[in-house]
mmCIF file of C-alpha atoms in Angstrom:
data_model
loop_
_atom_site.group_PDB
_atom_site.id
_atom_site.type_symbol
_atom_site.label_atom_id
_atom_site.label_comp_id
_atom_site.label_asym_id
_atom_site.label_seq_id
_atom_site.Cartn_x
_atom_site.Cartn_y
_atom_site.Cartn_z
ATOM 1 C CA UNK T 1 0.547 5.082 8.561
ATOM 2 C CA UNK T 2 -0.303 6.598 11.943
ATOM 3 C CA UNK T 3 -3.861 6.147 13.173
ATOM 4 C CA UNK T 4 -6.236 9.063 12.812
ATOM 5 C CA UNK T 5 -7.069 10.742 16.120
ATOM 6 C CA UNK T 6 -10.549 10.431 17.595
ATOM 7 C CA UNK T 7 -11.819 11.218 21.101
ATOM 8 C CA UNK T 8 -11.903 8.086 23.238
ATOM 9 C CA UNK T 9 -15.501 8.653 24.287
ATOM 10 C CA UNK T 10 -18.496 10.847 23.614
ATOM 11 C CA UNK T 11 -21.821 10.724 25.418
ATOM 12 C CA UNK T 12 -25.234 12.271 25.101
ATOM 13 C CA UNK T 13 -28.816 11.922 26.240
ATOM 14 C CA UNK T 14 -31.542 10.467 24.054
ATOM 15 C CA UNK T 15 -32.662 13.001 21.477
ATOM 16 C CA UNK T 16 -29.509 15.074 21.686
ATOM 17 C CA UNK T 17 -26.886 15.502 18.957
ATOM 18 C CA UNK T 18 -23.259 14.507 19.298
ATOM 19 C CA UNK T 19 -20.265 15.015 17.039
ATOM 20 C CA UNK T 20 -17.187 12.819 16.758
ATOM 21 C CA UNK T 21 -14.039 14.332 15.305
ATOM 22 C CA UNK T 22 -11.372 12.520 13.290
ATOM 23 C CA UNK T 23 -8.075 14.303 12.787
ATOM 24 C CA UNK T 24 -5.512 13.166 10.277
ATOM 25 C CA UNK T 25 -2.846 14.814 8.188
ATOM 26 C CA UNK T 26 -2.384 16.341 4.772
ATOM 27 C CA UNK T 27 -1.425 12.874 3.518
ATOM 28 C CA UNK T 28 -4.749 11.240 4.296
ATOM 29 C CA UNK T 29 -7.871 13.129 5.457
ATOM 30 C CA UNK T 30 -6.631 16.423 4.050
ATOM 31 C CA UNK T 31 -5.760 15.013 0.624
ATOM 32 C CA UNK T 32 -8.805 12.952 -0.257
ATOM 33 C CA UNK T 33 -12.576 13.210 0.076
ATOM 34 C CA UNK T 34 -12.505 9.503 0.861
ATOM 35 C CA UNK T 35 -13.366 9.429 4.542
ATOM 36 C CA UNK T 36 -15.742 6.754 5.763
ATOM 37 C CA UNK T 37 -17.283 5.996 9.145
ATOM 38 C CA UNK T 38 -18.074 2.605 10.676
ATOM 39 C CA UNK T 39 -20.321 1.621 13.561
ATOM 40 C CA UNK T 40 -19.160 -1.400 15.528
ATOM 41 C CA UNK T 41 -21.156 -3.204 18.141
ATOM 42 C CA UNK T 42 -18.773 -5.622 19.950
ATOM 43 C CA UNK T 43 -19.115 -9.140 18.648
ATOM 44 C CA UNK T 44 -20.812 -8.003 15.451
ATOM 45 C CA UNK T 45 -19.593 -7.063 12.011
ATOM 46 C CA UNK T 46 -18.678 -3.392 11.582
ATOM 47 C CA UNK T 47 -21.239 -1.431 9.548
ATOM 48 C CA UNK T 48 -20.552 1.300 7.007
ATOM 49 C CA UNK T 49 -22.425 4.455 8.029
ATOM 50 C CA UNK T 50 -20.880 7.223 5.904
ATOM 51 C CA UNK T 51 -18.614 7.180 2.847
ATOM 52 C CA UNK T 52 -16.917 9.854 0.752
ATOM 53 C CA UNK T 53 -17.111 12.258 3.722
ATOM 54 C CA UNK T 54 -20.863 12.796 3.703
ATOM 55 C CA UNK T 55 -22.633 10.125 1.652
ATOM 56 C CA UNK T 56 -25.000 7.682 3.365
ATOM 57 C CA UNK T 57 -25.384 4.105 2.130
ATOM 58 C CA UNK T 58 -28.895 2.927 1.445
ATOM 59 C CA UNK T 59 -30.620 1.936 4.669
ATOM 60 C CA UNK T 60 -28.576 4.128 7.007
ATOM 61 C CA UNK T 61 -30.655 6.602 9.005
ATOM 62 C CA UNK T 62 -30.474 10.254 7.982
ATOM 63 C CA UNK T 63 -29.702 10.994 11.640
ATOM 64 C CA UNK T 64 -26.109 10.228 10.679
ATOM 65 C CA UNK T 65 -24.204 12.890 8.754
ATOM 66 C CA UNK T 66 -20.585 13.586 7.911
ATOM 67 C CA UNK T 67 -18.433 16.562 7.034
ATOM 68 C CA UNK T 68 -14.798 17.553 6.600
ATOM 69 C CA UNK T 69 -12.691 20.658 7.016
ATOM 70 C CA UNK T 70 -9.010 20.537 6.279
ATOM 71 C CA UNK T 71 -7.418 17.580 8.016
ATOM 72 C CA UNK T 72 -10.411 16.910 10.279
ATOM 73 C CA UNK T 73 -13.537 14.947 9.458
ATOM 74 C CA UNK T 74 -16.607 14.756 11.666
ATOM 75 C CA UNK T 75 -19.555 12.438 12.218
ATOM 76 C CA UNK T 76 -22.717 13.876 13.713
ATOM 77 C CA UNK T 77 -25.468 11.741 15.173
ATOM 78 C CA UNK T 78 -28.662 13.688 15.705
ATOM 79 C CA UNK T 79 -31.682 12.538 17.692
ATOM 80 C CA UNK T 80 -29.482 10.130 19.648
ATOM 81 C CA UNK T 81 -31.090 6.751 20.323
ATOM 82 C CA UNK T 82 -30.174 3.879 22.634
ATOM 83 C CA UNK T 83 -29.322 1.699 19.607
ATOM 84 C CA UNK T 84 -26.619 4.209 18.599
ATOM 85 C CA UNK T 85 -24.506 3.152 21.555
ATOM 86 C CA UNK T 86 -21.472 1.533 19.935
ATOM 87 C CA UNK T 87 -17.881 2.131 18.901
ATOM 88 C CA UNK T 88 -17.361 4.394 15.892
ATOM 89 C CA UNK T 89 -14.312 4.468 13.640
ATOM 90 C CA UNK T 90 -13.338 6.856 10.896
ATOM 91 C CA UNK T 91 -11.218 5.650 8.004
ATOM 92 C CA UNK T 92 -9.394 7.589 5.331
ATOM 93 C CA UNK T 93 -7.795 6.616 2.063
ATOM 94 C CA UNK T 94 -4.076 7.323 2.395
ATOM 95 C CA UNK T 95 -2.843 6.852 -1.149
ATOM 96 C CA UNK T 96 -1.388 3.920 -3.121
ATOM 97 C CA UNK T 97 -4.442 1.806 -2.251
ATOM 98 C CA UNK T 98 -3.787 1.988 1.499
ATOM 99 C CA UNK T 99 -6.180 3.088 4.218
ATOM 100 C CA UNK T 100 -5.866 4.208 7.808
ATOM 101 C CA UNK T 101 -8.423 3.937 10.603
ATOM 102 C CA UNK T 102 -9.067 6.244 13.487
ATOM 103 C CA UNK T 103 -8.405 5.335 17.101
ATOM 104 C CA UNK T 104 -12.103 4.776 17.723
ATOM 105 C CA UNK T 105 -14.752 6.512 19.823
ATOM 106 C CA UNK T 106 -17.087 4.851 22.282
ATOM 107 C CA UNK T 107 -20.506 6.484 22.149
ATOM 108 C CA UNK T 108 -22.574 6.211 25.302
ATOM 109 C CA UNK T 109 -26.262 7.075 25.448
ATOM 110 C CA UNK T 110 -26.970 8.339 28.949
ATOM 111 C CA UNK L 1 -27.612 -11.548 0.757
ATOM 112 C CA UNK L 2 -23.923 -10.747 1.043
ATOM 113 C CA UNK L 3 -22.088 -13.112 3.371
ATOM 114 C CA UNK L 4 -18.430 -13.128 4.368
ATOM 115 C CA UNK L 5 -17.275 -15.940 6.649
ATOM 116 C CA UNK L 6 -13.737 -16.014 8.020
ATOM 117 C CA UNK L 7 -12.056 -19.224 9.124
ATOM 118 C CA UNK L 8 -8.620 -20.576 9.991
ATOM 119 C CA UNK L 9 -7.971 -18.660 13.173
ATOM 120 C CA UNK L 10 -6.445 -20.236 16.255
ATOM 121 C CA UNK L 11 -3.490 -20.369 18.610
ATOM 122 C CA UNK L 12 0.002 -20.257 17.115
ATOM 123 C CA UNK L 13 3.435 -19.848 18.625
ATOM 124 C CA UNK L 14 5.586 -16.771 17.971
ATOM 125 C CA UNK L 15 7.439 -17.208 14.694
ATOM 126 C CA UNK L 16 4.777 -19.560 13.389
ATOM 127 C CA UNK L 17 2.440 -19.352 10.411
ATOM 128 C CA UNK L 18 -1.305 -19.402 9.855
ATOM 129 C CA UNK L 19 -3.577 -18.993 6.840
ATOM 130 C CA UNK L 20 -6.944 -17.292 7.144
ATOM 131 C CA UNK L 21 -9.723 -17.809 4.626
ATOM 132 C CA UNK L 22 -12.794 -15.727 3.876
ATOM 133 C CA UNK L 23 -15.622 -17.435 2.001
ATOM 134 C CA UNK L 24 -17.784 -14.990 0.077
ATOM 135 C CA UNK L 25 -21.326 -15.371 -1.243
ATOM 136 C CA UNK L 26 -24.238 -13.247 -2.374
ATOM 137 C CA UNK L 27 -22.292 -11.066 -4.797
ATOM 138 C CA UNK L 28 -20.004 -11.352 -7.824
ATOM 139 C CA UNK L 29 -16.776 -11.928 -5.902
ATOM 140 C CA UNK L 30 -14.480 -11.372 -8.884
ATOM 141 C CA UNK L 31 -15.799 -7.820 -9.362
ATOM 142 C CA UNK L 32 -14.794 -6.458 -5.971
ATOM 143 C CA UNK L 33 -11.640 -5.568 -4.116
ATOM 144 C CA UNK L 34 -11.261 -7.356 -0.789
ATOM 145 C CA UNK L 35 -9.511 -6.261 2.361
ATOM 146 C CA UNK L 36 -8.368 -7.544 5.754
ATOM 147 C CA UNK L 37 -8.778 -5.431 8.873
ATOM 148 C CA UNK L 38 -7.786 -6.508 12.379
ATOM 149 C CA UNK L 39 -8.623 -5.532 15.927
ATOM 150 C CA UNK L 40 -6.250 -6.379 18.764
ATOM 151 C CA UNK L 41 -7.823 -7.021 22.182
ATOM 152 C CA UNK L 42 -9.043 -3.749 23.657
ATOM 153 C CA UNK L 43 -7.742 -1.778 20.683
ATOM 154 C CA UNK L 44 -9.183 -0.156 17.583
ATOM 155 C CA UNK L 45 -9.471 -1.293 13.998
ATOM 156 C CA UNK L 46 -6.286 -1.504 11.942
ATOM 157 C CA UNK L 47 -6.201 -1.812 8.168
ATOM 158 C CA UNK L 48 -3.966 -4.734 7.185
ATOM 159 C CA UNK L 49 -4.083 -5.421 3.452
ATOM 160 C CA UNK L 50 -6.148 -5.109 0.277
ATOM 161 C CA UNK L 51 -6.284 -6.964 -3.040
ATOM 162 C CA UNK L 52 -7.796 -5.787 -6.305
ATOM 163 C CA UNK L 53 -10.674 -7.601 -7.987
ATOM 164 C CA UNK L 54 -8.385 -9.505 -10.338
ATOM 165 C CA UNK L 55 -5.739 -10.153 -7.718
ATOM 166 C CA UNK L 56 -3.199 -8.221 -9.751
ATOM 167 C CA UNK L 57 -2.740 -5.513 -7.141
ATOM 168 C CA UNK L 58 -1.862 -6.199 -3.508
ATOM 169 C CA UNK L 59 -1.067 -3.661 -0.821
ATOM 170 C CA UNK L 60 -0.049 -3.897 2.828
ATOM 171 C CA UNK L 61 0.263 -1.936 6.035
ATOM 172 C CA UNK L 62 3.862 -1.347 7.060
ATOM 173 C CA UNK L 63 3.275 -3.427 10.199
ATOM 174 C CA UNK L 64 2.770 -6.633 8.167
ATOM 175 C CA UNK L 65 4.695 -5.964 4.949
ATOM 176 C CA UNK L 66 7.061 -8.800 4.148
ATOM 177 C CA UNK L 67 5.348 -11.190 6.586
ATOM 178 C CA UNK L 68 1.731 -11.387 5.369
ATOM 179 C CA UNK L 69 0.497 -12.251 1.868
ATOM 180 C CA UNK L 70 -3.021 -11.560 0.629
ATOM 181 C CA UNK L 71 -4.420 -13.613 -2.233
ATOM 182 C CA UNK L 72 -7.725 -14.700 -3.718
ATOM 183 C CA UNK L 73 -9.210 -17.536 -5.742
ATOM 184 C CA UNK L 74 -12.043 -16.087 -7.794
ATOM 185 C CA UNK L 75 -13.092 -19.567 -8.936
ATOM 186 C CA UNK L 76 -13.712 -20.485 -5.293
ATOM 187 C CA UNK L 77 -15.037 -17.090 -4.149
ATOM 188 C CA UNK L 78 -12.432 -17.132 -1.410
ATOM 189 C CA UNK L 79 -9.994 -14.602 0.007
ATOM 190 C CA UNK L 80 -6.860 -15.622 1.891
ATOM 191 C CA UNK L 81 -4.324 -14.122 4.255
ATOM 192 C CA UNK L 82 -1.096 -16.063 4.709
ATOM 193 C CA UNK L 83 0.560 -14.908 7.922
ATOM 194 C CA UNK L 84 4.198 -15.829 8.543
ATOM 195 C CA UNK L 85 6.719 -14.895 11.254
ATOM 196 C CA UNK L 86 3.849 -14.165 13.604
ATOM 197 C CA UNK L 87 4.422 -11.972 16.638
ATOM 198 C CA UNK L 88 2.505 -11.461 19.864
ATOM 199 C CA UNK L 89 1.348 -8.086 18.547
ATOM 200 C CA UNK L 90 -0.413 -9.838 15.657
ATOM 201 C CA UNK L 91 -2.924 -11.246 18.143
ATOM 202 C CA UNK L 92 -6.281 -9.900 16.996
ATOM 203 C CA UNK L 93 -9.651 -10.598 15.470
ATOM 204 C CA UNK L 94 -9.182 -10.512 11.710
ATOM 205 C CA UNK L 95 -12.092 -9.282 9.588
ATOM 206 C CA UNK L 96 -12.493 -9.558 5.850
ATOM 207 C CA UNK L 97 -14.489 -6.894 4.040
ATOM 208 C CA UNK L 98 -15.457 -6.036 0.459
ATOM 209 C CA UNK L 99 -15.218 -2.768 -1.416
ATOM 210 C CA UNK L 100 -15.936 -1.523 -4.917
ATOM 211 C CA UNK L 101 -12.276 -0.732 -5.504
ATOM 212 C CA UNK L 102 -8.996 -0.432 -3.638
ATOM 213 C CA UNK L 103 -9.741 3.172 -2.661
ATOM 214 C CA UNK L 104 -13.391 2.543 -1.899
ATOM 215 C CA UNK L 105 -15.141 2.116 1.459
ATOM 216 C CA UNK L 106 -15.694 -1.341 2.921
ATOM 217 C CA UNK L 107 -19.420 -1.928 2.568
ATOM 218 C CA UNK L 108 -19.793 -5.437 3.986
ATOM 219 C CA UNK L 109 -17.786 -7.189 6.682
ATOM 220 C CA UNK L 110 -17.542 -10.646 8.167
ATOM 221 C CA UNK L 111 -17.751 -11.503 11.865
ATOM 222 C CA UNK L 112 -14.031 -12.095 12.141
ATOM 223 C CA UNK L 113 -11.612 -14.854 13.121
ATOM 224 C CA UNK L 114 -9.481 -14.762 16.258
ATOM 225 C CA UNK L 115 -5.746 -15.279 15.921
ATOM 226 C CA UNK L 116 -3.760 -15.678 19.122
ATOM 227 C CA UNK L 117 0.035 -15.649 19.005
ATOM 228 C CA UNK L 118 1.415 -17.005 22.242
ATOM 229 C CA UNK L 119 3.838 -19.594 23.583
#
């Protein structure tokens, strides 16, 4: 149950696109299309942004999109806005009803 | 409106015990799996445990297996986490969250409860 690997920080200017990677193994990300992404503003409840690799829950902006290739999943935020500044975590199902989170990425809007 | 409210956090000595509760409202509690996720100070999220809708299935991270017990009372719409043999590294904000199933994403979360393990 080792944490998935994410870059510690990613930054971009308003309007730009950024991509956050999430690298796991063949036992988690590579085995299941059950990767989700969470946005977390400190002091608030984490929010589900993407599930099943690329599906968006109702109410989440279409500026957020997800994809996966092999053992690496990615979250892309297009048209970056000031309100997108937050911590982002990927999460993958890892079998036998267990899950594993990524190390987290701090997104800064310049 | 879905609401999840954690309670029971506090300061406890190493080796001690604590029980967290998560009061749920705004949805049919007995139809959803529930999970606990924690965040140590300055660290990322860590999945801790999950329980099926009926309570018949419980699963744990290796880091807490044998020390923590997840349970639920569907008649009270409440989720619990009994934490025994606490260690300094268990210090964290503990969040409860709901999901459609034990392999499903966590679609609503609470604000968390702080547990501090220190002498």
